[in-house]
Amino acid sequence: MEIEYKEKTFFTSKDLALSVIGGRWKIAIIWCLLQQSPLRLSDIQKYLPDVNQRMLIRQLRELEDDKIITRCVYPVVPPKVEYELSEIGLLLEPVVTSICDWGDNFRLFLEENSDEASVE
Amino acid sequence: MEIEYKEKTFFTSKDLALSVIGGRWKIAIIWCLLQQSPLRLSDIQKYLPDVNQRMLIRQLRELEDDKIITRCVYPVVPPKVEYELSEIGLLLEPVVTSICDWGDNFRLFLEENSDEASVE
DNA sequence: AATAATACTGACGTTTTTGTCACTATAAAC
DNA sequence: GTTTATAGTGACAAAAACGTCAGTATTATT
């Protein structure tokens, strides 16, 4: 039942999953690549203006390392690199969708609650 | 379109969602409470032996604060506190399920890949 | 009066994550 | 030969997350 990955042991596939997609910006990156693909680094930066480039690159490297995304370097000048979801990466769509859906619900919940608060 | 929550601004409900459920152990805690509910602190610790108590409590507080879980204190000695998913918390079930499912897939993917590597 | 069980909190240090800044490489265009 | 564009890297600082340890509170039991 145990899963060994990158010198760590996971006891459930959920824990394994979280170790791969749990990074701060990873769901956001995957979301971008589900909207549009392939994307260049500069495109992703436009989608995610709050992430600094250094961080973005680090998260992209980790995703590439885990085979969630592919990175295609074109030998041109100026450089051109395209990122795309891999087959296994594309399977994350239900995860992203369910998070978005819940977020919508939570947002409604917050609005209802703030209404109640202002009534009292 | 913008959402204000806890002195922060979110531009999508996905980002709002991630700010609430993105903590290191939060999905794990929610998973526990989906398996069985209510749970006492000591029960959750049995489910999640790798999380230290301090951390667990911190994550529980945050979830309570965000109204994802409810905390019910019984006035008995020794103390008894029960944690339960709220209505909005229960709606996270699809998120947890999709993560588990993807984890299963990713695990298979890793196994296939390690087979290929050993063949070469 | 000491012990035991449960559910904590405070203080503090370590580790990890994240951010900033300066820098590199490339070839084409000017 | 300087500028331009893209996609980076290295070194370091700052902030956040996390962990450890010791301590608190309660009352019933011994």
mmCIF file of N, CA, C and O in Angstrom, chain B residues 37-109:
data_model
loop_
_atom_site.group_PDB
_atom_site.id
_atom_site.type_symbol
_atom_site.label_atom_id
_atom_site.label_comp_id
_atom_site.label_asym_id
_atom_site.label_seq_id
_atom_site.Cartn_x
_atom_site.Cartn_y
_atom_site.Cartn_z
ATOM 1 N N SER B 37 -17.445 11.163 11.483
ATOM 2 C CA SER B 37 -17.771 12.452 12.081
ATOM 3 C C SER B 37 -18.838 12.255 13.150
ATOM 4 O O SER B 37 -19.754 11.456 12.953
ATOM 5 N N PRO B 38 -18.772 12.938 14.272
ATOM 6 C CA PRO B 38 -17.691 13.850 14.655
ATOM 7 C C PRO B 38 -16.441 13.112 15.097
ATOM 8 O O PRO B 38 -16.487 11.915 15.373
ATOM 9 N N LEU B 39 -15.348 13.858 15.181
ATOM 10 C CA LEU B 39 -14.091 13.306 15.658
ATOM 11 C C LEU B 39 -13.533 14.200 16.754
ATOM 12 O O LEU B 39 -13.640 15.424 16.673
ATOM 13 N N ARG B 40 -12.946 13.559 17.734
ATOM 14 C CA ARG B 40 -12.236 14.327 18.764
ATOM 15 C C ARG B 40 -10.810 14.572 18.291
ATOM 16 O O ARG B 40 -10.316 13.889 17.382
ATOM 17 N N LEU B 41 -10.153 15.508 18.918
ATOM 18 C CA LEU B 41 -8.763 15.810 18.560
ATOM 19 C C LEU B 41 -7.921 14.541 18.550
ATOM 20 O O LEU B 41 -7.185 14.265 17.601
ATOM 21 N N SER B 42 -8.063 13.754 19.606
ATOM 22 C CA SER B 42 -7.245 12.541 19.721
ATOM 23 C C SER B 42 -7.549 11.548 18.597
ATOM 24 O O SER B 42 -6.664 10.806 18.173
ATOM 25 N N ASP B 43 -8.780 11.542 18.127
ATOM 26 C CA ASP B 43 -9.121 10.665 16.994
ATOM 27 C C ASP B 43 -8.412 11.124 15.728
ATOM 28 O O ASP B 43 -7.867 10.318 14.968
ATOM 29 N N ILE B 44 -8.450 12.430 15.498
ATOM 30 C CA ILE B 44 -7.802 12.970 14.301
ATOM 31 C C ILE B 44 -6.307 12.671 14.339
ATOM 32 O O ILE B 44 -5.702 12.337 13.330
ATOM 33 N N GLN B 45 -5.741 12.762 15.519
ATOM 34 C CA GLN B 45 -4.313 12.449 15.665
ATOM 35 C C GLN B 45 -4.010 11.001 15.284
ATOM 36 O O GLN B 45 -2.938 10.709 14.758
ATOM 37 N N LYS B 46 -4.970 10.122 15.558
ATOM 38 C CA LYS B 46 -4.753 8.719 15.179
ATOM 39 C C LYS B 46 -4.781 8.568 13.650
ATOM 40 O O LYS B 46 -3.996 7.811 13.081
ATOM 41 N N TYR B 47 -5.674 9.314 13.020
ATOM 42 C CA TYR B 47 -5.727 9.301 11.559
ATOM 43 C C TYR B 47 -4.455 9.891 10.945
ATOM 44 O O TYR B 47 -4.007 9.463 9.893
ATOM 45 N N LEU B 48 -3.952 10.916 11.579
ATOM 46 C CA LEU B 48 -2.830 11.668 11.012
ATOM 47 C C LEU B 48 -1.638 11.688 11.961
ATOM 48 O O LEU B 48 -1.287 12.738 12.515
ATOM 49 N N PRO B 49 -0.998 10.557 12.138
ATOM 50 C CA PRO B 49 0.078 10.482 13.138
ATOM 51 C C PRO B 49 1.289 11.355 12.803
ATOM 52 O O PRO B 49 2.074 11.666 13.695
ATOM 53 N N ASP B 50 1.422 11.753 11.535
ATOM 54 C CA ASP B 50 2.604 12.528 11.148
ATOM 55 C C ASP B 50 2.502 14.018 11.453
ATOM 56 O O ASP B 50 3.493 14.739 11.379
ATOM 57 N N VAL B 51 1.304 14.465 11.753
ATOM 58 C CA VAL B 51 1.134 15.886 12.049
ATOM 59 C C VAL B 51 1.306 16.085 13.542
ATOM 60 O O VAL B 51 0.691 15.375 14.322
ATOM 61 N N ASN B 52 2.112 17.035 13.918
ATOM 62 C CA ASN B 52 2.222 17.239 15.363
ATOM 63 C C ASN B 52 1.010 18.000 15.882
ATOM 64 O O ASN B 52 0.312 18.695 15.151
ATOM 65 N N GLN B 53 0.768 17.809 17.153
ATOM 66 C CA GLN B 53 -0.472 18.305 17.740
ATOM 67 C C GLN B 53 -0.639 19.810 17.577
ATOM 68 O O GLN B 53 -1.720 20.306 17.251
ATOM 69 N N ARG B 54 0.445 20.512 17.776
ATOM 70 C CA ARG B 54 0.418 21.975 17.654
ATOM 71 C C ARG B 54 -0.101 22.391 16.280
ATOM 72 O O ARG B 54 -0.981 23.242 16.153
ATOM 73 N N MET B 55 0.473 21.771 15.282
ATOM 74 C CA MET B 55 0.134 22.077 13.895
ATOM 75 C C MET B 55 -1.318 21.719 13.606
ATOM 76 O O MET B 55 -2.055 22.489 12.986
ATOM 77 N N LEU B 56 -1.696 20.544 14.103
ATOM 78 C CA LEU B 56 -3.054 20.066 13.891
ATOM 79 C C LEU B 56 -4.050 21.068 14.460
ATOM 80 O O LEU B 56 -5.018 21.464 13.798
ATOM 81 N N ILE B 57 -3.779 21.506 15.651
ATOM 82 C CA ILE B 57 -4.669 22.469 16.306
ATOM 83 C C ILE B 57 -4.729 23.768 15.518
ATOM 84 O O ILE B 57 -5.795 24.354 15.322
ATOM 85 N N ARG B 58 -3.573 24.190 15.035
ATOM 86 C CA ARG B 58 -3.559 25.432 14.254
ATOM 87 C C ARG B 58 -4.419 25.322 12.999
ATOM 88 O O ARG B 58 -5.170 26.237 12.655
ATOM 89 N N GLN B 59 -4.282 24.198 12.322
ATOM 90 C CA GLN B 59 -5.063 24.010 11.100
ATOM 91 C C GLN B 59 -6.552 23.899 11.424
ATOM 92 O O GLN B 59 -7.391 24.435 10.708
ATOM 93 N N LEU B 60 -6.867 23.230 12.527
ATOM 94 C CA LEU B 60 -8.262 23.113 12.946
ATOM 95 C C LEU B 60 -8.844 24.490 13.260
ATOM 96 O O LEU B 60 -9.972 24.801 12.881
ATOM 97 N N ARG B 61 -8.072 25.320 13.918
ATOM 98 C CA ARG B 61 -8.537 26.672 14.245
ATOM 99 C C ARG B 61 -8.847 27.468 12.980
ATOM 100 O O ARG B 61 -9.845 28.172 12.895
ATOM 101 N N GLU B 62 -7.939 27.354 12.026
ATOM 102 C CA GLU B 62 -8.149 28.090 10.781
ATOM 103 C C GLU B 62 -9.407 27.607 10.067
ATOM 104 O O GLU B 62 -10.188 28.416 9.563
ATOM 105 N N LEU B 63 -9.590 26.303 10.051
ATOM 106 C CA LEU B 63 -10.777 25.748 9.404
ATOM 107 C C LEU B 63 -12.044 26.179 10.146
ATOM 108 O O LEU B 63 -13.075 26.458 9.522
ATOM 109 N N GLU B 64 -11.953 26.242 11.448
ATOM 110 C CA GLU B 64 -13.096 26.685 12.252
ATOM 111 C C GLU B 64 -13.392 28.159 11.958
ATOM 112 O O GLU B 64 -14.541 28.554 11.775
ATOM 113 N N ASP B 65 -12.328 28.911 11.907
ATOM 114 C CA ASP B 65 -12.421 30.329 11.623
ATOM 115 C C ASP B 65 -13.089 30.596 10.275
ATOM 116 O O ASP B 65 -13.852 31.554 10.116
ATOM 117 N N ASP B 66 -12.780 29.762 9.324
ATOM 118 C CA ASP B 66 -13.342 29.899 7.975
ATOM 119 C C ASP B 66 -14.690 29.196 7.850
ATOM 120 O O ASP B 66 -15.233 29.101 6.744
ATOM 121 N N LYS B 67 -15.185 28.678 8.976
ATOM 122 C CA LYS B 67 -16.514 28.035 9.026
ATOM 123 C C LYS B 67 -16.607 26.751 8.204
ATOM 124 O O LYS B 67 -17.680 26.365 7.750
ATOM 125 N N ILE B 68 -15.452 26.109 8.037
ATOM 126 C CA ILE B 68 -15.428 24.833 7.310
ATOM 127 C C ILE B 68 -15.774 23.697 8.269
ATOM 128 O O ILE B 68 -16.387 22.705 7.876
ATOM 129 N N ILE B 69 -15.347 23.846 9.499
ATOM 130 C CA ILE B 69 -15.685 22.852 10.510
ATOM 131 C C ILE B 69 -16.317 23.547 11.713
ATOM 132 O O ILE B 69 -16.164 24.758 11.904
ATOM 133 N N THR B 70 -17.039 22.759 12.488
ATOM 134 C CA THR B 70 -17.580 23.275 13.752
ATOM 135 C C THR B 70 -16.835 22.598 14.893
ATOM 136 O O THR B 70 -16.361 21.465 14.755
ATOM 137 N N ARG B 71 -16.748 23.310 15.990
ATOM 138 C CA ARG B 71 -16.032 22.812 17.160
ATOM 139 C C ARG B 71 -16.999 22.850 18.325
ATOM 140 O O ARG B 71 -17.537 23.923 18.646
ATOM 141 N N CYS B 72 -17.240 21.709 18.887
ATOM 142 C CA CYS B 72 -18.207 21.626 19.974
ATOM 143 C C CYS B 72 -17.517 21.178 21.259
ATOM 144 O O CYS B 72 -16.974 20.075 21.333
ATOM 145 N N VAL B 73 -17.515 22.073 22.244
ATOM 146 C CA VAL B 73 -16.841 21.791 23.514
ATOM 147 C C VAL B 73 -17.866 21.305 24.525
ATOM 148 O O VAL B 73 -18.857 21.994 24.787
ATOM 149 N N TYR B 74 -17.643 20.124 25.094
ATOM 150 C CA TYR B 74 -18.524 19.620 26.148
ATOM 151 C C TYR B 74 -17.943 19.994 27.503
ATOM 152 O O TYR B 74 -16.756 19.803 27.732
ATOM 153 N N PRO B 75 -18.789 20.531 28.381
ATOM 154 C CA PRO B 75 -18.272 20.978 29.692
ATOM 155 C C PRO B 75 -18.106 19.802 30.651
ATOM 156 O O PRO B 75 -18.816 19.709 31.645
ATOM 157 N N VAL B 76 -17.194 18.928 30.326
ATOM 158 C CA VAL B 76 -16.931 17.757 31.172
ATOM 159 C C VAL B 76 -15.449 17.666 31.478
ATOM 160 O O VAL B 76 -14.644 18.365 30.866
ATOM 161 N N VAL B 77 -15.160 16.826 32.457
ATOM 162 C CA VAL B 77 -13.758 16.591 32.791
ATOM 163 C C VAL B 77 -13.509 15.101 32.761
ATOM 164 O O VAL B 77 -14.285 14.357 33.353
ATOM 165 N N PRO B 78 -12.427 14.678 32.059
ATOM 166 C CA PRO B 78 -11.506 15.479 31.238
ATOM 167 C C PRO B 78 -12.211 16.070 30.023
ATOM 168 O O PRO B 78 -13.247 15.546 29.617
ATOM 169 N N PRO B 79 -11.628 17.138 29.485
ATOM 170 C CA PRO B 79 -12.287 17.876 28.405
ATOM 171 C C PRO B 79 -12.653 16.993 27.210
ATOM 172 O O PRO B 79 -11.983 16.010 26.914
ATOM 173 N N LYS B 80 -13.712 17.364 26.564
ATOM 174 C CA LYS B 80 -14.125 16.650 25.355
ATOM 175 C C LYS B 80 -14.534 17.674 24.309
ATOM 176 O O LYS B 80 -15.391 18.522 24.575
ATOM 177 N N VAL B 81 -13.910 17.607 23.157
ATOM 178 C CA VAL B 81 -14.190 18.544 22.069
ATOM 179 C C VAL B 81 -14.422 17.736 20.808
ATOM 180 O O VAL B 81 -13.627 16.846 20.492
ATOM 181 N N GLU B 82 -15.496 18.048 20.136
ATOM 182 C CA GLU B 82 -15.790 17.314 18.907
ATOM 183 C C GLU B 82 -15.743 18.232 17.690
ATOM 184 O O GLU B 82 -16.300 19.334 17.715
ATOM 185 N N TYR B 83 -15.106 17.720 16.644
ATOM 186 C CA TYR B 83 -15.016 18.466 15.388
ATOM 187 C C TYR B 83 -15.895 17.812 14.328
ATOM 188 O O TYR B 83 -15.979 16.584 14.253
ATOM 189 N N GLU B 84 -16.501 18.656 13.537
ATOM 190 C CA GLU B 84 -17.423 18.165 12.522
ATOM 191 C C GLU B 84 -17.372 19.099 11.315
ATOM 192 O O GLU B 84 -17.116 20.289 11.469
ATOM 193 N N LEU B 85 -17.634 18.565 10.134
ATOM 194 C CA LEU B 85 -17.697 19.428 8.957
ATOM 195 C C LEU B 85 -18.997 20.234 8.993
ATOM 196 O O LEU B 85 -20.056 19.695 9.313
ATOM 197 N N SER B 86 -18.900 21.482 8.639
ATOM 198 C CA SER B 86 -20.095 22.321 8.505
ATOM 199 C C SER B 86 -20.777 21.987 7.184
ATOM 200 O O SER B 86 -20.311 21.145 6.414
ATOM 201 N N GLU B 87 -21.860 22.690 6.921
ATOM 202 C CA GLU B 87 -22.563 22.472 5.660
ATOM 203 C C GLU B 87 -21.648 22.782 4.470
ATOM 204 O O GLU B 87 -21.504 21.984 3.548
ATOM 205 N N ILE B 88 -21.003 23.936 4.536
ATOM 206 C CA ILE B 88 -20.113 24.320 3.433
ATOM 207 C C ILE B 88 -18.893 23.395 3.390
ATOM 208 O O ILE B 88 -18.357 23.106 2.322
ATOM 209 N N GLY B 89 -18.484 22.927 4.559
ATOM 210 C CA GLY B 89 -17.361 22.002 4.619
ATOM 211 C C GLY B 89 -17.668 20.679 3.951
ATOM 212 O O GLY B 89 -16.822 20.094 3.250
ATOM 213 N N LEU B 90 -18.888 20.210 4.153
ATOM 214 C CA LEU B 90 -19.300 18.943 3.533
ATOM 215 C C LEU B 90 -19.261 19.027 2.006
ATOM 216 O O LEU B 90 -19.026 18.035 1.329
ATOM 217 N N LEU B 91 -19.469 20.223 1.510
ATOM 218 C CA LEU B 91 -19.449 20.411 0.059
ATOM 219 C C LEU B 91 -18.048 20.226 -0.538
ATOM 220 O O LEU B 91 -17.881 20.241 -1.753
ATOM 221 N N LEU B 92 -17.053 20.080 0.314
ATOM 222 C CA LEU B 92 -15.689 19.848 -0.186
ATOM 223 C C LEU B 92 -15.463 18.396 -0.608
ATOM 224 O O LEU B 92 -14.395 18.061 -1.136
ATOM 225 N N GLU B 93 -16.458 17.579 -0.394
ATOM 226 C CA GLU B 93 -16.305 16.150 -0.717
ATOM 227 C C GLU B 93 -15.825 15.918 -2.154
ATOM 228 O O GLU B 93 -14.884 15.141 -2.366
ATOM 229 N N PRO B 94 -16.405 16.593 -3.152
ATOM 230 C CA PRO B 94 -15.912 16.370 -4.522
ATOM 231 C C PRO B 94 -14.446 16.755 -4.711
ATOM 232 O O PRO B 94 -13.732 16.130 -5.506
ATOM 233 N N VAL B 95 -14.008 17.772 -3.999
ATOM 234 C CA VAL B 95 -12.605 18.182 -4.099
ATOM 235 C C VAL B 95 -11.711 17.049 -3.588
ATOM 236 O O VAL B 95 -10.772 16.616 -4.273
ATOM 237 N N VAL B 96 -12.036 16.557 -2.414
ATOM 238 C CA VAL B 96 -11.227 15.498 -1.812
ATOM 239 C C VAL B 96 -11.266 14.243 -2.686
ATOM 240 O O VAL B 96 -10.233 13.615 -2.957
ATOM 241 N N THR B 97 -12.450 13.912 -3.150
ATOM 242 C CA THR B 97 -12.593 12.718 -3.984
ATOM 243 C C THR B 97 -11.777 12.830 -5.271
ATOM 244 O O THR B 97 -11.081 11.879 -5.660
ATOM 245 N N SER B 98 -11.841 13.983 -5.910
ATOM 246 C CA SER B 98 -11.112 14.115 -7.176
ATOM 247 C C SER B 98 -9.604 14.062 -6.952
ATOM 248 O O SER B 98 -8.868 13.539 -7.798
ATOM 249 N N ILE B 99 -9.160 14.574 -5.817
ATOM 250 C CA ILE B 99 -7.729 14.488 -5.502
ATOM 251 C C ILE B 99 -7.320 13.033 -5.277
ATOM 252 O O ILE B 99 -6.293 12.573 -5.791
ATOM 253 N N CYS B 100 -8.140 12.313 -4.532
ATOM 254 C CA CYS B 100 -7.863 10.885 -4.304
ATOM 255 C C CYS B 100 -7.811 10.133 -5.623
ATOM 256 O O CYS B 100 -6.896 9.337 -5.867
ATOM 257 N N ASP B 101 -8.785 10.387 -6.465
ATOM 258 C CA ASP B 101 -8.845 9.691 -7.756
ATOM 259 C C ASP B 101 -7.606 9.990 -8.601
ATOM 260 O O ASP B 101 -7.010 9.093 -9.190
ATOM 261 N N TRP B 102 -7.253 11.253 -8.643
ATOM 262 C CA TRP B 102 -6.080 11.606 -9.438
ATOM 263 C C TRP B 102 -4.830 10.950 -8.848
ATOM 264 O O TRP B 102 -3.961 10.466 -9.587
ATOM 265 N N GLY B 103 -4.754 10.929 -7.534
ATOM 266 C CA GLY B 103 -3.624 10.282 -6.870
ATOM 267 C C GLY B 103 -3.498 8.821 -7.283
ATOM 268 O O GLY B 103 -2.391 8.332 -7.528
ATOM 269 N N ASP B 104 -4.633 8.147 -7.375
ATOM 270 C CA ASP B 104 -4.612 6.755 -7.833
ATOM 271 C C ASP B 104 -4.036 6.656 -9.238
ATOM 272 O O ASP B 104 -3.195 5.798 -9.522
ATOM 273 N N ASN B 105 -4.495 7.534 -10.097
ATOM 274 C CA ASN B 105 -3.985 7.562 -11.465
ATOM 275 C C ASN B 105 -2.489 7.848 -11.511
ATOM 276 O O ASN B 105 -1.748 7.203 -12.250
ATOM 277 N N PHE B 106 -2.090 8.812 -10.738
ATOM 278 C CA PHE B 106 -0.678 9.210 -10.741
ATOM 279 C C PHE B 106 0.189 8.055 -10.242
ATOM 280 O O PHE B 106 1.276 7.799 -10.767
ATOM 281 N N ARG B 107 -0.326 7.360 -9.273
ATOM 282 C CA ARG B 107 0.396 6.221 -8.750
ATOM 283 C C ARG B 107 0.585 5.145 -9.815
ATOM 284 O O ARG B 107 1.685 4.609 -9.980
ATOM 285 N N LEU B 108 -0.466 4.862 -10.540
ATOM 286 C CA LEU B 108 -0.358 3.904 -11.635
ATOM 287 C C LEU B 108 0.664 4.373 -12.658
ATOM 288 O O LEU B 108 1.505 3.599 -13.129
ATOM 289 N N PHE B 109 0.572 5.642 -12.975
ATOM 290 C CA PHE B 109 1.503 6.262 -13.919
ATOM 291 C C PHE B 109 2.954 6.076 -13.467
ATOM 292 O O PHE B 109 3.820 5.716 -14.262
#
